[in-house]
Coordinates of C-alpha atoms and ligand atoms in Angstrom, one line a residue:
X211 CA -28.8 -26.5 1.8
X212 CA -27.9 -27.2 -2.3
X213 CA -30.8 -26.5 -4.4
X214 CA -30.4 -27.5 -8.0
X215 CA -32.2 -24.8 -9.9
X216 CA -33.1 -26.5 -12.8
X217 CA -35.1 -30.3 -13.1
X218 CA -32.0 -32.0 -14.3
X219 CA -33.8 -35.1 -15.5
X220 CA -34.1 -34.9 -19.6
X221 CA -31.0 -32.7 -19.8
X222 CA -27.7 -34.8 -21.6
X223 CA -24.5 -35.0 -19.2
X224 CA -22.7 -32.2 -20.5
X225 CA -25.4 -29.5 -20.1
X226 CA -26.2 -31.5 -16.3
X227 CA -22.5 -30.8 -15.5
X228 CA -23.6 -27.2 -15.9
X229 CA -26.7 -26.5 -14.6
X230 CA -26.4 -23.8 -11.4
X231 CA -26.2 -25.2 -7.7
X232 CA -26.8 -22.5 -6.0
X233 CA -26.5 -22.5 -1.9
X234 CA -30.1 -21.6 -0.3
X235 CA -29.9 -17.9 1.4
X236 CA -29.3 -17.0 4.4
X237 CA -26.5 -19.1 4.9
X238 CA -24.3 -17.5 7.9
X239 CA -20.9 -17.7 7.6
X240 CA -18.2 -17.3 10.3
X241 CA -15.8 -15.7 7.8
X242 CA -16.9 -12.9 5.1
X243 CA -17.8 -15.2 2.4
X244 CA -15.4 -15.9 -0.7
X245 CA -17.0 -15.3 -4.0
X246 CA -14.6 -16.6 -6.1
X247 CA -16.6 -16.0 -9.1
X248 CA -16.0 -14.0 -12.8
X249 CA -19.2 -12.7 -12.6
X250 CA -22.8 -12.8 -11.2
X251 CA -26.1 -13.5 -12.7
X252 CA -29.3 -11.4 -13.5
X253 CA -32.5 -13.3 -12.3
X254 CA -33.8 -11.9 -15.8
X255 CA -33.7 -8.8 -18.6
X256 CA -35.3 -5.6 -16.0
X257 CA -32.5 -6.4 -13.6
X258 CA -29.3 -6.1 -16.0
X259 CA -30.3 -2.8 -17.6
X260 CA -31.6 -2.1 -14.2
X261 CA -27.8 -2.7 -13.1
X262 CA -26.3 -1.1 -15.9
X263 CA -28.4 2.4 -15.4
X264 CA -27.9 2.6 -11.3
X265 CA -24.9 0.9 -10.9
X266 CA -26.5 -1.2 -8.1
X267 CA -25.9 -4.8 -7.9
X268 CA -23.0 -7.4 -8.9
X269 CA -22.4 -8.1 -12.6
X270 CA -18.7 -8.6 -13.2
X271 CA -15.6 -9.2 -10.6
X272 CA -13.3 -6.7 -12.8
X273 CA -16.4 -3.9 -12.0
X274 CA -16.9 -5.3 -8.1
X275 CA -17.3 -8.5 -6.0
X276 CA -19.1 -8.6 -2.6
X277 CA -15.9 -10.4 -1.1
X278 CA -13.5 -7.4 -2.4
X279 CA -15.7 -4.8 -1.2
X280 CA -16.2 -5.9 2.1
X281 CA -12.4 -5.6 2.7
X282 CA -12.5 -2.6 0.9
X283 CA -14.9 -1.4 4.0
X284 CA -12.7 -2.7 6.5
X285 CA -9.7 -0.9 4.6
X286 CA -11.4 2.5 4.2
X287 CA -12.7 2.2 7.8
X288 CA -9.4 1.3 10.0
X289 CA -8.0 3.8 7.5
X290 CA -10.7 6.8 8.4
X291 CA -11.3 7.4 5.1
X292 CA -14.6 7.4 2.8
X293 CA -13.9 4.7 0.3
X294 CA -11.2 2.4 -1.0
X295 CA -10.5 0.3 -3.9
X296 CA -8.7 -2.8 -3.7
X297 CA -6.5 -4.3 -6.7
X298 CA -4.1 -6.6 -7.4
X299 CA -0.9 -5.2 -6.1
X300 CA 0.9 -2.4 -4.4
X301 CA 2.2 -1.3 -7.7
X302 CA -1.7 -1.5 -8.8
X303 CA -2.6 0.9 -6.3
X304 CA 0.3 3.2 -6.7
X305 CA -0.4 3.1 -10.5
X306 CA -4.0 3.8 -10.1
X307 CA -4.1 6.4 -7.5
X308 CA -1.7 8.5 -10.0
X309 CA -3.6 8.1 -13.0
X310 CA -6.9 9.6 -10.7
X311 CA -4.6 12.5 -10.7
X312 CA -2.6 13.0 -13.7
X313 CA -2.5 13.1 -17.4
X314 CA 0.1 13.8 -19.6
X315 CA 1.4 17.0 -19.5
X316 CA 1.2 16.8 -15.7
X317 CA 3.5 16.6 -13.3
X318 CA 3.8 14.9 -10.2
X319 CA 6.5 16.1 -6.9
X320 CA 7.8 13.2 -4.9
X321 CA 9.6 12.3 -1.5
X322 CA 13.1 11.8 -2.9
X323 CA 13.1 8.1 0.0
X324 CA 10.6 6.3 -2.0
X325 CA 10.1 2.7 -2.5
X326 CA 12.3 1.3 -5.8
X327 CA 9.2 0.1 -7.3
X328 CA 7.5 3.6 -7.2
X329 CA 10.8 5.5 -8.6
X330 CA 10.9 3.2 -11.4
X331 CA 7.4 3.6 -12.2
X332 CA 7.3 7.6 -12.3
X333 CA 10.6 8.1 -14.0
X334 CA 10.8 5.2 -17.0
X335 CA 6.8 4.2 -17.1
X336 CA 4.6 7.2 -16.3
X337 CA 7.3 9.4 -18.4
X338 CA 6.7 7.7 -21.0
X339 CA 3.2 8.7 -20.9
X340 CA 4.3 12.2 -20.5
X341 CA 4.1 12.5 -16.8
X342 CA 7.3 14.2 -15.1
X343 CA 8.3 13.8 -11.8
X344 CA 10.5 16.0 -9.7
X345 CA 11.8 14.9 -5.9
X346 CA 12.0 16.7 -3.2
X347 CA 14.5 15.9 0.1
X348 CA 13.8 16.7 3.5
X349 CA 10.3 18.7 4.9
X350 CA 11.0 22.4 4.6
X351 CA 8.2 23.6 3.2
X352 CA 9.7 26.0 1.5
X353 CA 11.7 23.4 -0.7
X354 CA 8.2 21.6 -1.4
X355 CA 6.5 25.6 -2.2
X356 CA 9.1 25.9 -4.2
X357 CA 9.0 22.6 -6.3
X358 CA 5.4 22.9 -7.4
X359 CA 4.7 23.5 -11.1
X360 CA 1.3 24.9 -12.5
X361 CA 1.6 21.4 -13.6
X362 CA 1.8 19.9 -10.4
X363 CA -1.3 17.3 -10.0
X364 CA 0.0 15.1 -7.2
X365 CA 2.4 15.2 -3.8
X366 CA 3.5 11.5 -3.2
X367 CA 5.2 11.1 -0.1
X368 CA 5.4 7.6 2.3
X369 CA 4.6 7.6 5.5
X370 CA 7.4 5.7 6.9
X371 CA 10.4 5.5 4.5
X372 CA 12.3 2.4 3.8
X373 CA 15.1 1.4 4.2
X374 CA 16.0 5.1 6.4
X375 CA 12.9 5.7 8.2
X376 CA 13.5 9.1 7.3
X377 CA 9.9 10.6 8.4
X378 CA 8.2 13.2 6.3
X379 CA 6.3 16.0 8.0
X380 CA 2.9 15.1 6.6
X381 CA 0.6 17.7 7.8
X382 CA 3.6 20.6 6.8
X383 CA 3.9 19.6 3.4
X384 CA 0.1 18.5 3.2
X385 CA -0.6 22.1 3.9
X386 CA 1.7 23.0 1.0
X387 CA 0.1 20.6 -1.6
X388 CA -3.5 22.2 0.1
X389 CA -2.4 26.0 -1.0
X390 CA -2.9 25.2 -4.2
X391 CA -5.5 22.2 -4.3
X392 CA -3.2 19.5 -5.0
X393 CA -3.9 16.2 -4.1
X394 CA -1.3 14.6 -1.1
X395 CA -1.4 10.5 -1.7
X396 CA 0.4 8.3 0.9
X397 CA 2.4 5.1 0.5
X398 CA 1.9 4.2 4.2
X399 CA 2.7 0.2 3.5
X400 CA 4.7 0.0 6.1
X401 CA 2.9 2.2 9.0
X402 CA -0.3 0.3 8.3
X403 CA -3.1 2.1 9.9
X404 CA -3.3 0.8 13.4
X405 CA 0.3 2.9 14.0
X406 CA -0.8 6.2 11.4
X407 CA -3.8 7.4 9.8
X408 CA -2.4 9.9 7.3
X409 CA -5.8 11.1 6.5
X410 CA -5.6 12.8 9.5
X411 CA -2.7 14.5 8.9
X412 CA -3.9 15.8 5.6
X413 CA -3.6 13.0 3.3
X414 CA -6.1 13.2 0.7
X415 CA -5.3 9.3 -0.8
X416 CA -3.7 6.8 0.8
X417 CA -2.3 3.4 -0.9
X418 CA -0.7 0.4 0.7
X419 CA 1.2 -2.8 -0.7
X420 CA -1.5 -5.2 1.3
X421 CA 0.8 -7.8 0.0
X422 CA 2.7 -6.7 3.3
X423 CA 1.5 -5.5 6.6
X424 CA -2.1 -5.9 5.9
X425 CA -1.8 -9.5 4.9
X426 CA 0.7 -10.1 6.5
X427 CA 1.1 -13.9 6.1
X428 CA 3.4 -13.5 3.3
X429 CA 1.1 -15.5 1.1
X430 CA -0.8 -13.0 -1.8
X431 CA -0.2 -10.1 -3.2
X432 CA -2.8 -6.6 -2.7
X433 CA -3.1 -3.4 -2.9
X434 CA -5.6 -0.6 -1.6
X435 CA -6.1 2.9 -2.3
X436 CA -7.8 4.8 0.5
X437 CA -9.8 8.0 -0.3
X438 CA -10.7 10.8 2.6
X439 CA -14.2 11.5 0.3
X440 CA -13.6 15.5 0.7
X441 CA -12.6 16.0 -3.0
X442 CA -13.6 20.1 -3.0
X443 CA -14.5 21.0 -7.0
X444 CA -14.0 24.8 -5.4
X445 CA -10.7 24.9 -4.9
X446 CA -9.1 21.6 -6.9
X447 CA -11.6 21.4 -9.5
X448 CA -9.3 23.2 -12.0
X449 CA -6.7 21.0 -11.4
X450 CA -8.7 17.8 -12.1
X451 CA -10.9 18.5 -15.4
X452 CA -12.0 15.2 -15.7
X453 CA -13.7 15.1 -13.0
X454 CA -15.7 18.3 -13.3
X455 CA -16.0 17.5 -17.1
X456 CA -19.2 16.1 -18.5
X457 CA -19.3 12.5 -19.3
X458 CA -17.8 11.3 -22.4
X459 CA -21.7 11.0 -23.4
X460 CA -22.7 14.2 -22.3
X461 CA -24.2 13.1 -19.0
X462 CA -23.7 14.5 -15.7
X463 CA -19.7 14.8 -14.4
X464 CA -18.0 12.8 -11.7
X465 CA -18.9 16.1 -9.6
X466 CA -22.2 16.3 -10.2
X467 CA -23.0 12.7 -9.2
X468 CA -20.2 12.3 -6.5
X469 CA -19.5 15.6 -4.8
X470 CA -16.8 14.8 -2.3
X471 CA -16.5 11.0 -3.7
X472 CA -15.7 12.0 -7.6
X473 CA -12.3 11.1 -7.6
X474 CA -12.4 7.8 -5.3
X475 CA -15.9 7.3 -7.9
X476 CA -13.5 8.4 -10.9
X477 CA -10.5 5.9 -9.8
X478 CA -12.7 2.9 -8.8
X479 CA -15.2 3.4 -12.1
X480 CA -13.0 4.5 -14.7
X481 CA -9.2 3.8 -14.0
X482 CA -8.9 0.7 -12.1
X483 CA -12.0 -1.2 -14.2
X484 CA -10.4 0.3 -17.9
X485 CA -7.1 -0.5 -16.5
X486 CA -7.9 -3.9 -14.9
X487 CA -5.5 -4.7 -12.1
X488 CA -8.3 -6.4 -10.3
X489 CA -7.3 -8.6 -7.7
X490 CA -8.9 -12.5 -7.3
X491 CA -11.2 -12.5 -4.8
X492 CA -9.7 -15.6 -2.6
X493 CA -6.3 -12.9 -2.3
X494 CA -8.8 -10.3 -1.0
X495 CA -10.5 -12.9 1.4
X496 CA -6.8 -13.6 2.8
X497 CA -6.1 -9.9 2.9
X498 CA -9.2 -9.7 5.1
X499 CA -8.2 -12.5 7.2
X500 CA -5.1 -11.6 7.8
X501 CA -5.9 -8.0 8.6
X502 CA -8.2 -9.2 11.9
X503 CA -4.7 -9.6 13.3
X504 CA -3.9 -6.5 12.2
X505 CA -3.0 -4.4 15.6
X506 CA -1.5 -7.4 17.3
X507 CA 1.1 -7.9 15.0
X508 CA 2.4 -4.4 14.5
X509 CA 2.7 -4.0 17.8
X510 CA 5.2 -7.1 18.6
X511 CA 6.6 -6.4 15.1
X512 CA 7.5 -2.4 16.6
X513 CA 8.3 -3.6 20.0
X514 CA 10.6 -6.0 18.5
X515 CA 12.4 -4.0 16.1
X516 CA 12.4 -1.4 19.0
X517 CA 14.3 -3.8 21.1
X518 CA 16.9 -5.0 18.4
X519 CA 16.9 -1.6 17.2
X520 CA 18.6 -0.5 20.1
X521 CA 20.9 -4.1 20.7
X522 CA 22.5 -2.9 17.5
X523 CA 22.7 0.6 18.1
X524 CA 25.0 -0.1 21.3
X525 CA 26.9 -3.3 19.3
X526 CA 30.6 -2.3 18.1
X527 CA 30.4 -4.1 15.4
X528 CA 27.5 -1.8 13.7
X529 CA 28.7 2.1 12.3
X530 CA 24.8 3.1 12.2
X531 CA 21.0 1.8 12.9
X532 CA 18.5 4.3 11.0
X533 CA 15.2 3.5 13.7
X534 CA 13.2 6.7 14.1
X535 CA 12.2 5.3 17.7
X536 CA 15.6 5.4 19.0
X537 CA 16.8 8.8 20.8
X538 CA 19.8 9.1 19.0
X539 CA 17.2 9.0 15.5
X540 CA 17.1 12.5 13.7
X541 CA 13.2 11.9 12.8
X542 CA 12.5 10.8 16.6
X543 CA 10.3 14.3 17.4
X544 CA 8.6 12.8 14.5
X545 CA 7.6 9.7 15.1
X546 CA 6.7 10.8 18.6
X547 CA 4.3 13.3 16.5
X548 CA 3.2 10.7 13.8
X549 CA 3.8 7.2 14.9
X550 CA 3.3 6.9 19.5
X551 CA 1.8 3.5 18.8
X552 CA 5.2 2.3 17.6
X553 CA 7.6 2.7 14.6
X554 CA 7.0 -0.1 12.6
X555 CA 9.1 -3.1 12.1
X556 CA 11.3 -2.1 8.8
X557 CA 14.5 -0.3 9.4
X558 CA 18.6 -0.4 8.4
X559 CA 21.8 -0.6 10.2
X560 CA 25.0 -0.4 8.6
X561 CA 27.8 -2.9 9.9
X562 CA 31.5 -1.9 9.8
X563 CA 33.4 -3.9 7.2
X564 CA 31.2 -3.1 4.0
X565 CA 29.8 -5.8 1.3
X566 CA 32.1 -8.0 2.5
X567 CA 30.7 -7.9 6.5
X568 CA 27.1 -7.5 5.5
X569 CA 27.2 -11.0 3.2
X570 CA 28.4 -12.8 6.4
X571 CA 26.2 -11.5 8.9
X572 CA 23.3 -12.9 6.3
X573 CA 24.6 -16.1 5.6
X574 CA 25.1 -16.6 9.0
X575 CA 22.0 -15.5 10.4
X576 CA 19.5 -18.5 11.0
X577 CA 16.2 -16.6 12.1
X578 CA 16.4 -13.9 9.2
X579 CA 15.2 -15.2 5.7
X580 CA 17.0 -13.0 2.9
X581 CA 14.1 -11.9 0.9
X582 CA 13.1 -8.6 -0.7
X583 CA 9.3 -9.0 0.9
X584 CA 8.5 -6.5 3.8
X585 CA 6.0 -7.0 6.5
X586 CA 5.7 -10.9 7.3
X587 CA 5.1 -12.4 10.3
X588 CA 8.8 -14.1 9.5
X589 CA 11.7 -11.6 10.3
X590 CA 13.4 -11.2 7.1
X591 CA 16.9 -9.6 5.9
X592 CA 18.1 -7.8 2.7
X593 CA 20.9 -5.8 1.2
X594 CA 19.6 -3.1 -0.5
X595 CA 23.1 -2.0 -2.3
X596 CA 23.2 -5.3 -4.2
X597 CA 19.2 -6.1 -4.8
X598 CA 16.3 -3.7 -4.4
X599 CA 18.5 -0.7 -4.9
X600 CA 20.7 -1.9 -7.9
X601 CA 19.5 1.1 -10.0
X602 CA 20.6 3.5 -8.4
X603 CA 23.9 6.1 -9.3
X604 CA 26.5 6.0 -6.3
X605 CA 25.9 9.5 -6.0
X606 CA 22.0 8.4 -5.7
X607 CA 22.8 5.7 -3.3
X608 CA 25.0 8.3 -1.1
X609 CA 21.9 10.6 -0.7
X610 CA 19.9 7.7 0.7
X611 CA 22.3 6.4 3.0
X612 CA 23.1 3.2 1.3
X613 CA 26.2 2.1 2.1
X614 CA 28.2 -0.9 1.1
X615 CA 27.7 -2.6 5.1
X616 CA 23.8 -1.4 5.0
X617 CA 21.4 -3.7 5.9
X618 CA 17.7 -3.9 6.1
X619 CA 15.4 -5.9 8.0
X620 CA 11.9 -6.3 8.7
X621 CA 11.1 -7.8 12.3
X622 CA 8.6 -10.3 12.3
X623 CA 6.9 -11.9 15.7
X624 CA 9.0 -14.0 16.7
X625 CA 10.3 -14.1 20.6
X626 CA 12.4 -11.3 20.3
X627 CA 15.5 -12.8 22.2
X628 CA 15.7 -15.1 19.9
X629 CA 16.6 -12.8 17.1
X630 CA 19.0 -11.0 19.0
X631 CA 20.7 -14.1 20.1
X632 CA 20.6 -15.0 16.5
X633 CA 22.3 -11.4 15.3
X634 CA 24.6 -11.5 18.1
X635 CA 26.4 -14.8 16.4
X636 CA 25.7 -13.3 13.0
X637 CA 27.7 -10.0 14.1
X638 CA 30.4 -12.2 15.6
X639 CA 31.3 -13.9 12.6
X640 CA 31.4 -10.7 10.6
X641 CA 33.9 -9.0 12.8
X642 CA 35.7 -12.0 12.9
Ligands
PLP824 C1 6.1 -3.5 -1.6 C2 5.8 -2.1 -1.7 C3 5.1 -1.6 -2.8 C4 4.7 -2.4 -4.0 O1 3.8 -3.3 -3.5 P1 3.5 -4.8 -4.3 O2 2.4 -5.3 -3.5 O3 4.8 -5.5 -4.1 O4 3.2 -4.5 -5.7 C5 4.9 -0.2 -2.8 N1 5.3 0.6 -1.8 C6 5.9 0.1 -0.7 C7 6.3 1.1 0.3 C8 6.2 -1.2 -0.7 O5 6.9 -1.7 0.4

């Protein structure tokens, strides 16, 4: 029911076509309700400072929104973690997970397969701010013990790597971050949490491109960062001043009114509300919709790539298919370890034949859209050496297994021998 809340009658048009129409409570909606709104009311004076000294309440959708925070929950939740944040983008979270951790001065040790966006972002932006970065290949721990500065404030790793799906070890090298109270954050875009929870292999944040999996309707952008809440001031609280620090006002520190939530309280409070990447609430209501369908489509989207997976693997016309669900993978022990559920739907083959072979398997392909996005419902194709990977050194591009015939793909839902059918012809004409 629409209640007007103020008699309209002696007011002049223009302050009528502003008076509140508010929707009667409780109103029961089938979906979590979108509260596409800037900001939100006080009923009067006692209840903003009342807001402003507990923290209680809506005010502002930049500080929180009930939409965005009820996928948060579900987020957190499917995630098994305490908290999460949701902002704008993947980049957002990736941005404001680090700056949780590190300051300048600091340094952060990375897994040398990481997403383009990321590598950019820790070696031009966050170096700029005086953050280094230092990468690490492979998951003997040693190499990881070994790479770790007094400096070091952060261990970045993701979960499934793209384009190689060359797995990390996440509990070894979370153990190795753990020696010395470092914080272990996970890009696990592409595992989602229905196939991985890396929280319970030892992640202490997690962050996902929602823009992908988790909306996975290839319509908005997201981005979440997942906390496991057991932030211990004992053993990590050196490492992380500001959080054991006294408010800039002398109040009490993120510690001492958050215990095991200070840095998830520190990153939703202070870095993503200063920094702003807030995402509009109707992409969060999407990101929410689209993750009730979560589970079913990873599981066709992994069975799928699983099936065409192993179609190229056996195809002459293709040198190399880098699936960690095959046999014949290197990481298969571990994604048997980390991933039984499936291996995700992102992966790269390499055809025979180089640029050359790979433009005409793409142009000939009719089921695969060429597009940089990952994760859609759509399967979609891409050529890493000549797009997302164009900054890269050949020497760079050697060590990740970018070739001039490598391909990636990401396998939507579609009836899966379609899209073999469909590279079958595509393979065809490029060994033509
Ligand atoms: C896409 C992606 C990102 C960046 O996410 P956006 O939503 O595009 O900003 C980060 N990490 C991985 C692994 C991605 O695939």
């Amino acid at each position: 029911m629409l209640r007007r809340t103020t008699a309209a009658t002696d007011l002049g048009f223009a302050t009528r076509q502003l008076q509140p129409i508010e929707v009667e409570e409780p109103v029961r909606s089938r979906t979590t309700p979108l509260y596409l709104t800037a900001g939100f009311p006080f009923d009067a004076f006692d209840e903003s400072a009342e807001h402003f000294r507990t923290g209680d309440g809506y005010s502002y959708t930049r500080v929180a929104n009930p939409t965005i925070t009820a996928v948060e929950r579900r987020i957190a939740d499917l995630e098994g973690g305490a908290d999460a944040v949701l902002v704008g983008s993947g980049q957002a979270a990736i941005v404001v997970a680090l700056l949780g951790l590190v300051g300048a001065g600091d340094h952060v040790l990375a897994g040398a397969s990481m997403y383009e966006g990321t590598r950019g972002l820790l070696l031009e932006e966050l170096a700029r701010l005086g953050v280094t970065t230092d990468f690490v290949a492979g998951n003997d721990p040693d190499a990881w013990r070994a790479a770790i500065r007094p400096e070091t404030r952060a261990v970045l790793l993701e979960s499934i790597p793209n384009p190689r799906n060359d797995l990390p070890d996440l509990q070894a090298i979370a153990d190795v971050a753990h020696e010395r109270g470092i914080a272990l954050v996970v890009d696990s875009t592409l595992a989602t949490p229905y196939l991985l929870r890396p929280i319970e292999h030892g992640a202490d944040l997690v962050v996902h491109s929602a823009s992908k999996f988790l909306a996975g309707q290839g319509a908005v952008l997201g981005g979440a960062i997942v906390d496991a809440g057991t932030f211990d001031a004992t053993r990590s609280g050196h490492l992380y001043p500001h959080l054991t620090a006294p408010s800039r006002v002398g109040g009490p520190s993120r510690v001492d009114r958050h215990g095991p939530l200070a840095r998830i309280a520190h990153i939703r409070d202070s870095v993503a509300v200063r920094l702003g990447p807030t995402i509009s609430p109707l992409n969060a209501f999407l990101v929410g919709q689209g993750i009730e369908t979560l589970s079913l489509r990873v599981e066709r989207q992994s069975s799928n790539a699983l099936a065409i997976a192993t179609f190229l693997h056996d195809h002459p016309a293709v040198a190399s298919v880098d699936y960690s669900g095959l046999p014949s993978s290197p990481y298969r022990a571990l994604a048997d370890r980390y991933l039984p559920r499936g291996q995700g739907s992102v992966f790269a083959f390499t055809v025979h034949g180089g640029e050359v072979a790979a433009r005409r398997v793409v142009d000939a392909l009719a089921l695969f859209t060429p597009m940089t996005h990952l994760g859609d419902v759509r399967s979609l194709i891409l050529h890493p050496r000549t797009t997302s990977h164009t900054q890269r050194t050949e020497a760079e591009l050697g060590l990740a297994g970018i070739e001039a015939g490598t391909l990636r793909v990401s396998i939507g839902i579609e009836d899966v021998a379609d899209l073999v059918r469909d590279l079958e012809r595509g393979l065809a004409v490029a060994s033509a």
